[in-house]
Coordinates of C-alpha atoms and ligand atoms in Angstrom, one line a residue:
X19 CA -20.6 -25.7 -20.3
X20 CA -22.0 -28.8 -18.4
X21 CA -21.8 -28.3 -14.9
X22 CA -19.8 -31.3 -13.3
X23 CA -18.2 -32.3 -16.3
X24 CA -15.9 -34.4 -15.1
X25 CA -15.3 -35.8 -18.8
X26 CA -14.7 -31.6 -19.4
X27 CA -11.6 -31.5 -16.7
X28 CA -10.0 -34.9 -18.3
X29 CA -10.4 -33.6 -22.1
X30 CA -8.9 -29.9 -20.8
X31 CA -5.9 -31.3 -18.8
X32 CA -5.0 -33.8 -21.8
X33 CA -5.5 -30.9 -24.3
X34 CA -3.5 -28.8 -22.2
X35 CA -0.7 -31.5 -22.0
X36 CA -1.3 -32.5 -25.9
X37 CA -0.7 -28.6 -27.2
X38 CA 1.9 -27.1 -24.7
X39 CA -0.3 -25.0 -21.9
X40 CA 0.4 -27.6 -19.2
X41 CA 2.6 -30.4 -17.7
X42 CA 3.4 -32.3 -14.5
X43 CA 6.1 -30.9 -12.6
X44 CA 9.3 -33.0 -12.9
X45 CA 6.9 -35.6 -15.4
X46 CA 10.0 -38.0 -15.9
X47 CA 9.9 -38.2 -12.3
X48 CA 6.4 -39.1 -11.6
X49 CA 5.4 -35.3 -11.3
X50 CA 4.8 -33.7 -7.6
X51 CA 1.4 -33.4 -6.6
X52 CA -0.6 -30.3 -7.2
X53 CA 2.5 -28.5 -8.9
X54 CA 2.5 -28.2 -12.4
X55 CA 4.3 -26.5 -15.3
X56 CA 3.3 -24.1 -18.0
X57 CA 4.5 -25.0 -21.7
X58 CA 4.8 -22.8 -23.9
X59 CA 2.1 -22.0 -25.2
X60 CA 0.6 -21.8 -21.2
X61 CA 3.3 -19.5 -20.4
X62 CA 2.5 -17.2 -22.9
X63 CA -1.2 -17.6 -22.3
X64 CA -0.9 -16.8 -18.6
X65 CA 1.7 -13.7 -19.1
X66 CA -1.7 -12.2 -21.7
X67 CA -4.1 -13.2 -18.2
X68 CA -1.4 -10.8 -16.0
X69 CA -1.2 -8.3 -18.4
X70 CA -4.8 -7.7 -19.0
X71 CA -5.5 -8.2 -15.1
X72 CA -2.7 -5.2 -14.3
X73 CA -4.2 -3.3 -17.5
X74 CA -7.6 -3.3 -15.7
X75 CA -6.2 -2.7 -12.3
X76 CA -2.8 -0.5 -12.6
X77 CA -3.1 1.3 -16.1
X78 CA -6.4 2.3 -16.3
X79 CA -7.1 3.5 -12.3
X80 CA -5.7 6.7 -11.8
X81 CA -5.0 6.1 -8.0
X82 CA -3.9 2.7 -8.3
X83 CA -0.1 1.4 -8.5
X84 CA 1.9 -1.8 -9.0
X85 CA 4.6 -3.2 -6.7
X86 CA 6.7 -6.2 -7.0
X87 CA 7.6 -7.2 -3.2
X88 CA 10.0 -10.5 -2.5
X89 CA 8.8 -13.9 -1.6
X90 CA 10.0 -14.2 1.4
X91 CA 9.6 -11.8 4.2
X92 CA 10.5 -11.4 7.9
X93 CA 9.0 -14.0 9.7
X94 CA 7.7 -11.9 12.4
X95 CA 5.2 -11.3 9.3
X96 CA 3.3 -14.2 9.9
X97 CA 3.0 -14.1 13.0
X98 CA 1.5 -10.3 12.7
X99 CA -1.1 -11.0 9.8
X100 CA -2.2 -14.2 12.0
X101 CA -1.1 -17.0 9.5
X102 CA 0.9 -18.4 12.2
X103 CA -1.7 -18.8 14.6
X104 CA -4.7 -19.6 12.3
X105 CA -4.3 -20.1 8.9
X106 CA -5.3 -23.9 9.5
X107 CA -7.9 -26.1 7.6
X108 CA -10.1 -28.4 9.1
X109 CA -9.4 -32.0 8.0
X110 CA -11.2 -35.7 8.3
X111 CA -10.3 -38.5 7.4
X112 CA -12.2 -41.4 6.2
X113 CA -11.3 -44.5 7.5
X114 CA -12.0 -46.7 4.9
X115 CA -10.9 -45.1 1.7
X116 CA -7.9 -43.4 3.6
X117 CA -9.2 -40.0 1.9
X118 CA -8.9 -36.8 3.6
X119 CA -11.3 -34.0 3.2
X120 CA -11.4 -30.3 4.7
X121 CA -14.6 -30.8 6.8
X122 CA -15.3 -27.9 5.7
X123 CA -15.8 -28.6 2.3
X124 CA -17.7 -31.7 2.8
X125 CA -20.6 -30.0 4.3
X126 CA -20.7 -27.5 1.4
X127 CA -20.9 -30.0 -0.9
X128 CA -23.6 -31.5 1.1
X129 CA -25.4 -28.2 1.1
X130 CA -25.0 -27.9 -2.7
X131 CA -26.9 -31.0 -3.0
X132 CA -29.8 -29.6 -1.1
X133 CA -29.3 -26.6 -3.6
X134 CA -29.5 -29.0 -6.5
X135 CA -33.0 -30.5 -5.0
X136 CA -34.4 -27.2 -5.2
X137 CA -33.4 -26.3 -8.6
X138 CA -35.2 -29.7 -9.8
X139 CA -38.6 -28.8 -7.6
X140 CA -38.5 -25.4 -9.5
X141 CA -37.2 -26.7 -13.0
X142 CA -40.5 -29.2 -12.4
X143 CA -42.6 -26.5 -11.7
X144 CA -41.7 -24.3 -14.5
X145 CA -42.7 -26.9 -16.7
X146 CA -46.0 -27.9 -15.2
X147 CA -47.2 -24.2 -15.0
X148 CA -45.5 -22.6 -18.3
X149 CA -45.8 -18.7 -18.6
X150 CA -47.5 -18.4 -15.7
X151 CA -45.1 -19.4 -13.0
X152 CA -43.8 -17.3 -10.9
X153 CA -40.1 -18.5 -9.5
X154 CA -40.0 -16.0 -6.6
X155 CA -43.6 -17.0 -5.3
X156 CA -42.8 -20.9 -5.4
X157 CA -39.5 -20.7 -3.8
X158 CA -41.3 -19.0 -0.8
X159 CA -44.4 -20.9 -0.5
X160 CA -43.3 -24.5 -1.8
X161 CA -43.4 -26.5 1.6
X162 CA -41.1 -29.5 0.1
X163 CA -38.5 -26.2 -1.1
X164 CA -39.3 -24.4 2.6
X165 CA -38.1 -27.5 3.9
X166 CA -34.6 -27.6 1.9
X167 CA -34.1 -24.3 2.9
X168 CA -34.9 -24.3 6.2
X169 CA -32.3 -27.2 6.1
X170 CA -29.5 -25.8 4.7
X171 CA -30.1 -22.7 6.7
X172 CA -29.8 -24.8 10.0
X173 CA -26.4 -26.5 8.4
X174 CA -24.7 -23.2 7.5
X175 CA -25.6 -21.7 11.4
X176 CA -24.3 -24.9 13.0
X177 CA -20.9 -24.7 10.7
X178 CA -20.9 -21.4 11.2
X179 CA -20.7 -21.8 15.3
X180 CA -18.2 -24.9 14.8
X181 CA -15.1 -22.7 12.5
X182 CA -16.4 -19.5 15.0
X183 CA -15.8 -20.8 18.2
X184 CA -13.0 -23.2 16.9
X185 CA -14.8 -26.2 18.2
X186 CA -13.8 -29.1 15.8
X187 CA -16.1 -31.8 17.7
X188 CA -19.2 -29.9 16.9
X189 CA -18.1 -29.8 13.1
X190 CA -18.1 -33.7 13.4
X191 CA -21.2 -34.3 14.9
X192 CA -22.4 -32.2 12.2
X193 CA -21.3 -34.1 9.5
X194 CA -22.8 -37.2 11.5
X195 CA -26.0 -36.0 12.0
X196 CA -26.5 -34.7 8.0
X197 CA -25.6 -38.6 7.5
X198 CA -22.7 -36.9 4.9
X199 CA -20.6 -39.7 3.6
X200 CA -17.4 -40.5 2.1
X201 CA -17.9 -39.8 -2.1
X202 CA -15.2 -42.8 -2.4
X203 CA -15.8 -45.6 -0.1
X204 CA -19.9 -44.3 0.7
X205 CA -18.7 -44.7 4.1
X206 CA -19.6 -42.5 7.1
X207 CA -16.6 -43.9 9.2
X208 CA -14.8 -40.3 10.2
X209 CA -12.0 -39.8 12.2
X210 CA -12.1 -36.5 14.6
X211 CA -11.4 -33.2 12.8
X212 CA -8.1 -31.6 13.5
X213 CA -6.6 -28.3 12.6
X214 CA -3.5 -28.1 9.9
X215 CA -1.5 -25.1 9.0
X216 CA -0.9 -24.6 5.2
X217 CA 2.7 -22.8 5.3
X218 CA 5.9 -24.1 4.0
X219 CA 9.0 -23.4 5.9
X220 CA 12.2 -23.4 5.1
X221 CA 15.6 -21.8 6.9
X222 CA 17.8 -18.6 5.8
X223 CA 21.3 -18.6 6.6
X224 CA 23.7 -21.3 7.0
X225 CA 23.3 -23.5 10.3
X226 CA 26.6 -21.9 11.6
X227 CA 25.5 -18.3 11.5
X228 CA 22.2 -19.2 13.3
X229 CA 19.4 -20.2 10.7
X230 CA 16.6 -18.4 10.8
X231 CA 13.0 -20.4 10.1
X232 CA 11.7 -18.3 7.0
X233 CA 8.1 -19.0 5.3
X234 CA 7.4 -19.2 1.6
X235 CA 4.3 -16.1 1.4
X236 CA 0.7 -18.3 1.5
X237 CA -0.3 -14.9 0.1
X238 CA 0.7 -11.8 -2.0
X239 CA -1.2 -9.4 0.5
X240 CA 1.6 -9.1 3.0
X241 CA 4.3 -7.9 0.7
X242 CA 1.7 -4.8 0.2
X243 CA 0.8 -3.8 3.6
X244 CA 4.4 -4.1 5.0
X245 CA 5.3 -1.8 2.1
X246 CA 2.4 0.2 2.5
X247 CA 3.7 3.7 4.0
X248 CA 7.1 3.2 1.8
X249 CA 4.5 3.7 -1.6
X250 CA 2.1 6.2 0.1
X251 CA 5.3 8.6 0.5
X252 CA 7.0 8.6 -2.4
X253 CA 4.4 7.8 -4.3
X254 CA 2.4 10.8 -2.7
X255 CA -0.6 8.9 -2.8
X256 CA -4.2 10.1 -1.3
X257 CA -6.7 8.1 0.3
X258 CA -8.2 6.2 -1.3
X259 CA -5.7 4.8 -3.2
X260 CA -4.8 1.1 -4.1
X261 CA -1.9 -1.1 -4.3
X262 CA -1.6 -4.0 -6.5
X263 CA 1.2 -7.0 -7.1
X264 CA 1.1 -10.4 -9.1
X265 CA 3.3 -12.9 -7.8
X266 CA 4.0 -16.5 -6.4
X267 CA 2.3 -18.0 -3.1
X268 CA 3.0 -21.4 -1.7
X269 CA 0.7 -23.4 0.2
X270 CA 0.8 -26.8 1.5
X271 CA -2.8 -28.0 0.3
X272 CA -3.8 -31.1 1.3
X273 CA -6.8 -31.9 -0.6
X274 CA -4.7 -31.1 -4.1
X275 CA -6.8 -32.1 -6.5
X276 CA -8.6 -30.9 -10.1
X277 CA -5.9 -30.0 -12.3
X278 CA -4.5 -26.1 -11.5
X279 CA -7.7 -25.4 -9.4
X280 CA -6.0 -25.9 -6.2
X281 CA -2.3 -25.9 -6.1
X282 CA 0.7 -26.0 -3.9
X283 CA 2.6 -23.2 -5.8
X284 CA 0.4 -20.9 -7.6
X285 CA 0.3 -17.4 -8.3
X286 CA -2.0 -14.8 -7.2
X287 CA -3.2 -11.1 -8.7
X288 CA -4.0 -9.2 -5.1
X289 CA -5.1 -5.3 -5.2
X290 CA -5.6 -3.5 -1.7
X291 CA -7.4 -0.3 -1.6
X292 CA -6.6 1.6 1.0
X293 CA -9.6 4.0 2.7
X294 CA -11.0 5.8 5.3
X295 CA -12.3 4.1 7.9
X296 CA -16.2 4.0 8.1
X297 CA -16.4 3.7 4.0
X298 CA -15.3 0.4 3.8
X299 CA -18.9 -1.3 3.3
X300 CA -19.4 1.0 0.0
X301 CA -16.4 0.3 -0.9
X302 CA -16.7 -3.3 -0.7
X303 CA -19.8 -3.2 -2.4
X304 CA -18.0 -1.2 -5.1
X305 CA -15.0 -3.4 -5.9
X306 CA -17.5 -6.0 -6.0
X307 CA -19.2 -4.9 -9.3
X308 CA -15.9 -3.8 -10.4
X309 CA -14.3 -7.1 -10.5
X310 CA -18.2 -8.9 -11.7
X311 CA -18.0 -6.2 -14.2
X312 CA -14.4 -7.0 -15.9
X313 CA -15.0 -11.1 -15.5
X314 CA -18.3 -10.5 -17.5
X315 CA -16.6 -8.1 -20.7
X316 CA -14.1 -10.9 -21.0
X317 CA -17.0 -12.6 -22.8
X318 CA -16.8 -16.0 -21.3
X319 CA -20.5 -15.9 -20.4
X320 CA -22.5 -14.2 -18.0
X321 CA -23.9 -16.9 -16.3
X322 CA -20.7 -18.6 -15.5
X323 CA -20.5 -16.4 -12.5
X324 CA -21.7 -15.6 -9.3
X325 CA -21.4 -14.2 -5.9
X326 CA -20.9 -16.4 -2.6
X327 CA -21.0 -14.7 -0.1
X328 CA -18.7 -16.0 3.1
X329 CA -20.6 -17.3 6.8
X330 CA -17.1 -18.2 7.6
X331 CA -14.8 -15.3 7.5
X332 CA -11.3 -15.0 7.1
X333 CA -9.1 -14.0 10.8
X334 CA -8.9 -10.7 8.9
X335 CA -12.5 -9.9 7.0
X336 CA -15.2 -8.3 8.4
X337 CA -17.3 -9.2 5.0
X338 CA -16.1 -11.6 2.2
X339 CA -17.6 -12.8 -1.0
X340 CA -16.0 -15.1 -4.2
X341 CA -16.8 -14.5 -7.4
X342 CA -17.7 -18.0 -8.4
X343 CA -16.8 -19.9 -11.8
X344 CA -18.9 -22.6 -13.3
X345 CA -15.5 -24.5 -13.6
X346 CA -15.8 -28.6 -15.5
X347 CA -16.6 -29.3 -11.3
X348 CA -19.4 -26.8 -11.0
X349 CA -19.1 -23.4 -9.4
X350 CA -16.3 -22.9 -7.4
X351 CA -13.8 -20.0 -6.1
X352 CA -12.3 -17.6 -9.0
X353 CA -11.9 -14.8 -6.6
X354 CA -12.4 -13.1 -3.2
X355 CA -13.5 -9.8 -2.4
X356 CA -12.6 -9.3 1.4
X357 CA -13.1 -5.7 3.7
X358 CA -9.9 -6.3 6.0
X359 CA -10.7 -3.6 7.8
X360 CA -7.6 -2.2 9.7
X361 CA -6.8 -5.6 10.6
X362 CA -3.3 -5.9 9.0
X363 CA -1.7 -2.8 9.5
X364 CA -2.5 -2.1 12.9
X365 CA -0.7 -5.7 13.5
X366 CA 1.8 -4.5 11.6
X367 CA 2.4 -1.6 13.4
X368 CA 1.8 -3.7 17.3
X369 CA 4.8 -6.2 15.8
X370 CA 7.6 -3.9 14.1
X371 CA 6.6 -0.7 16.7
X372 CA 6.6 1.2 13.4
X373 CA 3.2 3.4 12.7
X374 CA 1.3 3.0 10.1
X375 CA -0.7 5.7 9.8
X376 CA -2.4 8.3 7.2
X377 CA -2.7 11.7 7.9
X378 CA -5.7 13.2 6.6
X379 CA -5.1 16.8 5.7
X380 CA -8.9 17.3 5.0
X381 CA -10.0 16.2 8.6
X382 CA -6.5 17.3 10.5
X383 CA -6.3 13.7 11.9
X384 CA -4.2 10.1 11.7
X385 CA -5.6 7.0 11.3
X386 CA -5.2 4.0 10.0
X387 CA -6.5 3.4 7.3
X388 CA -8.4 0.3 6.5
X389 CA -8.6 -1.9 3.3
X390 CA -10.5 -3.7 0.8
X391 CA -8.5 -6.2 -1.1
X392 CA -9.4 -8.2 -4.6
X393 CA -7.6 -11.2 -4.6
X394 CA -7.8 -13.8 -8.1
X395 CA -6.0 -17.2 -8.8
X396 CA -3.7 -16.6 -11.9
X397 CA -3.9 -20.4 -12.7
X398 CA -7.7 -20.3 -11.3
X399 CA -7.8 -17.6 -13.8
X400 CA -6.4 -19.9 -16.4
X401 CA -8.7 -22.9 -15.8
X402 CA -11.7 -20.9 -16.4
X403 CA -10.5 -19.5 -19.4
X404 CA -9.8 -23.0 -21.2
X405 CA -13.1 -24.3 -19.6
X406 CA -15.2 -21.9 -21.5
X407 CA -13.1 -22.0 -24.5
X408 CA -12.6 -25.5 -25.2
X409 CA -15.3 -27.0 -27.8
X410 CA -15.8 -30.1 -29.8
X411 CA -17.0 -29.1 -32.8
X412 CA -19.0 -31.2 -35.7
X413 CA -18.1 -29.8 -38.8
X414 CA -20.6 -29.8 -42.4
X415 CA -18.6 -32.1 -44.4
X416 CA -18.6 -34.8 -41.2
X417 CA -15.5 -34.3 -39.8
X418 CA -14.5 -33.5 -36.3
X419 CA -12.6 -30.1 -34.8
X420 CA -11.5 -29.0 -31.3
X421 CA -11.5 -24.9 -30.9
X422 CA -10.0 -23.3 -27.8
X423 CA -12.1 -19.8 -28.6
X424 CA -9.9 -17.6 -26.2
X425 CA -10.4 -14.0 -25.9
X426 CA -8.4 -12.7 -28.4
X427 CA -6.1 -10.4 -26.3
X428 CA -5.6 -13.6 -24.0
X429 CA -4.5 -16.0 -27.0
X430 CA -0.8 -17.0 -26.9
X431 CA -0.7 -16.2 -30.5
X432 CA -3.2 -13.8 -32.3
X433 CA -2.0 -14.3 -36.2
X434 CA -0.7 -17.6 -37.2
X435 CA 0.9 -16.9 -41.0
X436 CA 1.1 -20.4 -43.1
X437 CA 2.7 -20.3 -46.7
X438 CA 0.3 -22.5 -48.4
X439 CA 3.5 -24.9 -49.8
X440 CA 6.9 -24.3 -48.4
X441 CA 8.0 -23.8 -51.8
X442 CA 7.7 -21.1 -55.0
X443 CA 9.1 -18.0 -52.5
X444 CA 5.7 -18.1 -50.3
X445 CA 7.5 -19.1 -47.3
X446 CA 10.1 -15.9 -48.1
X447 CA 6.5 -14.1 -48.3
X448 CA 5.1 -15.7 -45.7
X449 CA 8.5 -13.9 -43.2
X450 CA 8.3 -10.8 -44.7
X451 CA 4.4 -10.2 -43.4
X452 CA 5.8 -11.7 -40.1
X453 CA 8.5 -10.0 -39.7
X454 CA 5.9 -6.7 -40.0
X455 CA 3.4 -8.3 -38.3
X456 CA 5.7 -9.6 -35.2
X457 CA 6.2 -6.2 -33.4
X458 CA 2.6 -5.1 -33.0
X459 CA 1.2 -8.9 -31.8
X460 CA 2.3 -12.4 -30.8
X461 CA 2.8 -14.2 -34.3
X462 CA 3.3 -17.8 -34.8
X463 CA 4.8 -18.9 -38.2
X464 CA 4.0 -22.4 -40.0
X465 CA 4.8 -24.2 -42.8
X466 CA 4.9 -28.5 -42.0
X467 CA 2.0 -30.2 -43.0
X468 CA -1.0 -29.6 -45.3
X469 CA -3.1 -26.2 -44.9
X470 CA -6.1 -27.9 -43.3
X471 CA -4.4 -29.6 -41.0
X472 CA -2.2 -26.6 -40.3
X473 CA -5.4 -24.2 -39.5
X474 CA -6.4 -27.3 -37.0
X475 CA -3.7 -27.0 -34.8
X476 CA -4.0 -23.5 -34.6
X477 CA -8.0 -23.8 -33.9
X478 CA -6.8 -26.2 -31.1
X479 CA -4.0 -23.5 -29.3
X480 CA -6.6 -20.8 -30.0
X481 CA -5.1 -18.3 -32.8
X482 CA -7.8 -16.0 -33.9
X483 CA -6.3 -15.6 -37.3
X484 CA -4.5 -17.2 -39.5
X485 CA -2.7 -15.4 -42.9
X486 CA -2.5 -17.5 -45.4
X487 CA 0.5 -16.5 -48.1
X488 CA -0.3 -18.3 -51.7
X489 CA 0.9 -18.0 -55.5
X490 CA -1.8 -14.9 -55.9
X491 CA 0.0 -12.8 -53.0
X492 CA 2.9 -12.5 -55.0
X493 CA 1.0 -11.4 -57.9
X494 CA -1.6 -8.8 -56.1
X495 CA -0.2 -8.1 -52.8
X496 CA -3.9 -10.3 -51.3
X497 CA -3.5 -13.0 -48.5
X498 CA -6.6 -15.0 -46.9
X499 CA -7.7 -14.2 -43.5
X500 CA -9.3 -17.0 -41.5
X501 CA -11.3 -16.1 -38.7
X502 CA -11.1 -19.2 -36.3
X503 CA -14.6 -18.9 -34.5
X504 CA -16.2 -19.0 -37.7
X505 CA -14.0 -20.8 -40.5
X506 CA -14.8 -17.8 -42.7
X507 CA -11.9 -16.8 -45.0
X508 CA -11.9 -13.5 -46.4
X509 CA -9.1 -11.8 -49.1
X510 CA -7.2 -8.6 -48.1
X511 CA -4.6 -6.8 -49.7
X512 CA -1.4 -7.1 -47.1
X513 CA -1.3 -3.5 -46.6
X514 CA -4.6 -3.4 -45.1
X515 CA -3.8 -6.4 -42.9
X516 CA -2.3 -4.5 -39.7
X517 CA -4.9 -2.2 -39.3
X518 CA -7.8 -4.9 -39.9
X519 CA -5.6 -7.4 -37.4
X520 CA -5.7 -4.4 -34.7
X521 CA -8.7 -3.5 -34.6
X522 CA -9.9 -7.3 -34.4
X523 CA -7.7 -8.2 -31.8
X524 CA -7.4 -5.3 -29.3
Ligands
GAP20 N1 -5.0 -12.5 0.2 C1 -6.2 -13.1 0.4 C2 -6.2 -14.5 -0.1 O1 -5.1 -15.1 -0.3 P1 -7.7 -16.6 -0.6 O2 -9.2 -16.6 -0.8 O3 -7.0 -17.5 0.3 O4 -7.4 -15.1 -0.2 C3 -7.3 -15.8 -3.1 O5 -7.0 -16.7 -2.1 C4 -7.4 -16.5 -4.4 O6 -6.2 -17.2 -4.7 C5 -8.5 -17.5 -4.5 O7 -9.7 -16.9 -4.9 C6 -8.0 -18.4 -5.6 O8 -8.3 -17.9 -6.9 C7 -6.5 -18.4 -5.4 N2 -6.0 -19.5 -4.7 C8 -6.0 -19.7 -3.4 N3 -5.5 -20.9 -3.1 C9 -5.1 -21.5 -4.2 C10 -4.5 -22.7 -4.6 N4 -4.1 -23.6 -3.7 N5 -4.3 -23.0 -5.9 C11 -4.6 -22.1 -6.9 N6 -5.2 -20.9 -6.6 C12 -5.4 -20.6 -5.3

């Protein structure tokens, strides 16, 4: 995948709009910015992304379990887990294009053009010396490379200071003296930088009983840890153990752009592991190569990930590192992996009065306990999946395809089953083997339009297979199987079909 394919991210959101994974909220009004809709072949494509996320995290961990807490939650929540307070972006504005930026954000980007000069010294190198060169070497001695680096190190200490210390005037002369500029107007006209908070809120009640000022969750997370002692009892669960939930979180992004990468309502897949305090830093380091380990079997390509680790933590993180995609813009946030420490509960527990605590039979002691949480973007999740999947393909005999090569157990359909005509009892066929077929795996069943064009569309929604039912399956009980990835048809008898189907698609 090109990195910074902008041309990628306009192709994948008309695709997406063309075959039924995505639309604009409300489209015949104009849409609503950064909220979208899955169609139906989205819907079902995300529902296969939840199910193999819990799979991973509920079904197969022996001391892990699933909850499904409520949107919205007693305000004094928020207040506890510090969203109230500080769950705020930075924002600038230009002046000239009217754009606003997180400030933020600018000076990574900045940095990541730094990065960029670095990679071209060293691709340059690589060339000039062949076998011989040796990366680590050049990166350290290179003065033009010690330079960059030197640079961005001094960038990420001064933003670091700025969001530390909450001083939004040093985060602006910073972007003044790197000379950083406006990617629409060029400009370097900035207004001061101001703190926003990202909740939505909205009222419970009627006016007349006393409305109360509710928030829409900006996270999962909370629903866990307020519920946290209600699953460690009846679920009798030992530390460590881990809770995990999918569900909806609101948030009122201001920069809202690229597609489902950052959206106001989105959903989130969050697992906190609950452990003893003192273990949360090989823990951490654990869940890190745990969730590395499951992004890289998915088969999407190795080298579409990487860590980043955080200089600017989180009110509630003592360490924090995403799991980077290289998304159609480059690499960018799939996933965080944050060490909370006890942060949550215990303000939990100051707020409602209620303890929170964990008492460790081994050690005959309370504490409480602290946590590491995995938290992913189910629509992030989604992006990266159709980025790596969506080809243009030049075929032998000259023409053109588009293949979405999903997973297989992520496809919305895994067997599409095509009567070659709708005619001569192959469509009646064609139902029966569906009708089998239907109860172990998502089927789709098709009959408009010529074969070719019929194995097309199914290429472009990304069914693995497709059955094809013709005059010589009612005489020998054979149908063609067409693999998608590779156009190569093969004959099986229909009795074999299940088994072969399963064991391709599981
Ligand atoms: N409970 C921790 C937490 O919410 P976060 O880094 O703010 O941490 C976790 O969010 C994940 O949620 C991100 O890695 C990203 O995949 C997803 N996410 C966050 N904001 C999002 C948005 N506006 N639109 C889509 N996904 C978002």
């Amino acid at each position: 995948m090109a990195k910074q394919d902008e041309n990628l991210l306009k192709k994948i959101i008309a695709h997406s709009k063309e075959y039924g994974f995505v639309f604009p909220s409300s489209e015949i009004y104009d849409g609503l910015g950064a909220v979208y809709d899955y169609g139906q072949n989205g819907a079902q494509l995300k529902i296969n992304i939840r199910q193999y996320w819990w799979k991973a995290m509920v079904q197969h961990e022996e001391n892990i379990v699933g909850i499904d807490a409520a949107i919205f939650m007693h305000p004094t929540t928020w207040k506890a887990s510090g969203h109230v307070d500080a769950f705020n972006d930075p924002l600038i504005d230009n002046k000239d294009s009217k754009k606003r930026y997180r400030a933020d954000n600018l000076i990574e980007d900045h940095i990541a053009k730094i990065e960029g000069k670095i990679n071209k010294e060293v691709a340059k190198a690589a060339k000039r010396f062949g076998d011989s060169f040796d990366q680590a070497q050049f990166v350290d001695t290179n003065p033009r490379v010690m330079k960059y680096k030197e640079q961005i190190e001094g960038i990420e200490a001064r933003m670091k200071a700025a969001l530390d210390s909450g001083n939004l005037a040093d985060m602006k002369t910073l972007i003044e003296d790197e000379g950083i500029v406006c990617p629409i107007s060029g400009s370097r006209n900035w207004t001061d930088v101001r703190q926003f908070n990202l909740m939505f809120g909205t009222e419970i009640g009627s006016l007349a009983e006393g409305a109360n000022k509710v928030y829409l969750r900006p996270e999962t997370a909370q629903g866990i840890f307020v519920n946290y002692l209600n699953v460690q009892k009846t679920g009798r669960m030992k530390i460590p153990f881990g809770i995990a939930q999918t569900g909806k979180a609101f948030r009122n992004e201001i920069i809202a752009r690229q597609f489902i990468f950052r959206m106001r309502e989105f959903e989130q897949m969050e697992m906190q592991f609950f452990i003893k305090p003192g273990e949360e830093m090989a823990w951490y380091e654990k869940w890190k190569e745990k969730r590395i380990n499951w992004h890289k079997a998915l088969g999407l390509g190795e080298e579409n990930y990487r860590f980043h680790d955080h200089l600017n933590l989180a009110h509630y993180a003592n360490a924090a590192s995403d799991i980077e995609f290289n998304f159609p813009m480059g690499f960018k946030e799939l996933e965080g992996i944050h060490s909370r420490t006890d942060f949550d509960l215990k303000a939990h527990e100051e707020h409602s009065g209620k303890k929170l605590r964990y008492f460790d039979s081994e050690e005959d002691r309370s504490y409480v306990p602290y946590v590491i949480e995995t938290s992913i973007g189910l629509d992030r999740m989604f992006l990266a999946v159709l980025s790596a999947s969506y080809k243009e393909e030049q075929l032998e005999d000259g023409s053109e395809r588009v293949v979405m090569s999903l997973p297989a157990p992520l496809a919305p359909y895994k067997v599409g089953v095509l009567p070659l005509i709708a005619k001569d009892g192959l469509p009646e066929k064609a139902r029966e083997i569906m009708n089998e077929l239907k109860y172990e795996t998502e089927c789709v069943y098709e009959e408009k339009d010529s074969i070719g064009k019929r194995y097309r569309r199914q290429d472009a929604i990304g069914t693995p297979f497709c059955i094809t039912v013709d005059h010589q399956t009612l005489e020998d009980g054979t149908v063609t199987v067409r693999d998608r990835d590779t156009m190569a048809q093969e004959r099986i008898s229909i009795e074999a079909l299940r088994a072969i189907l399963l064991q391709k698609y599981r």
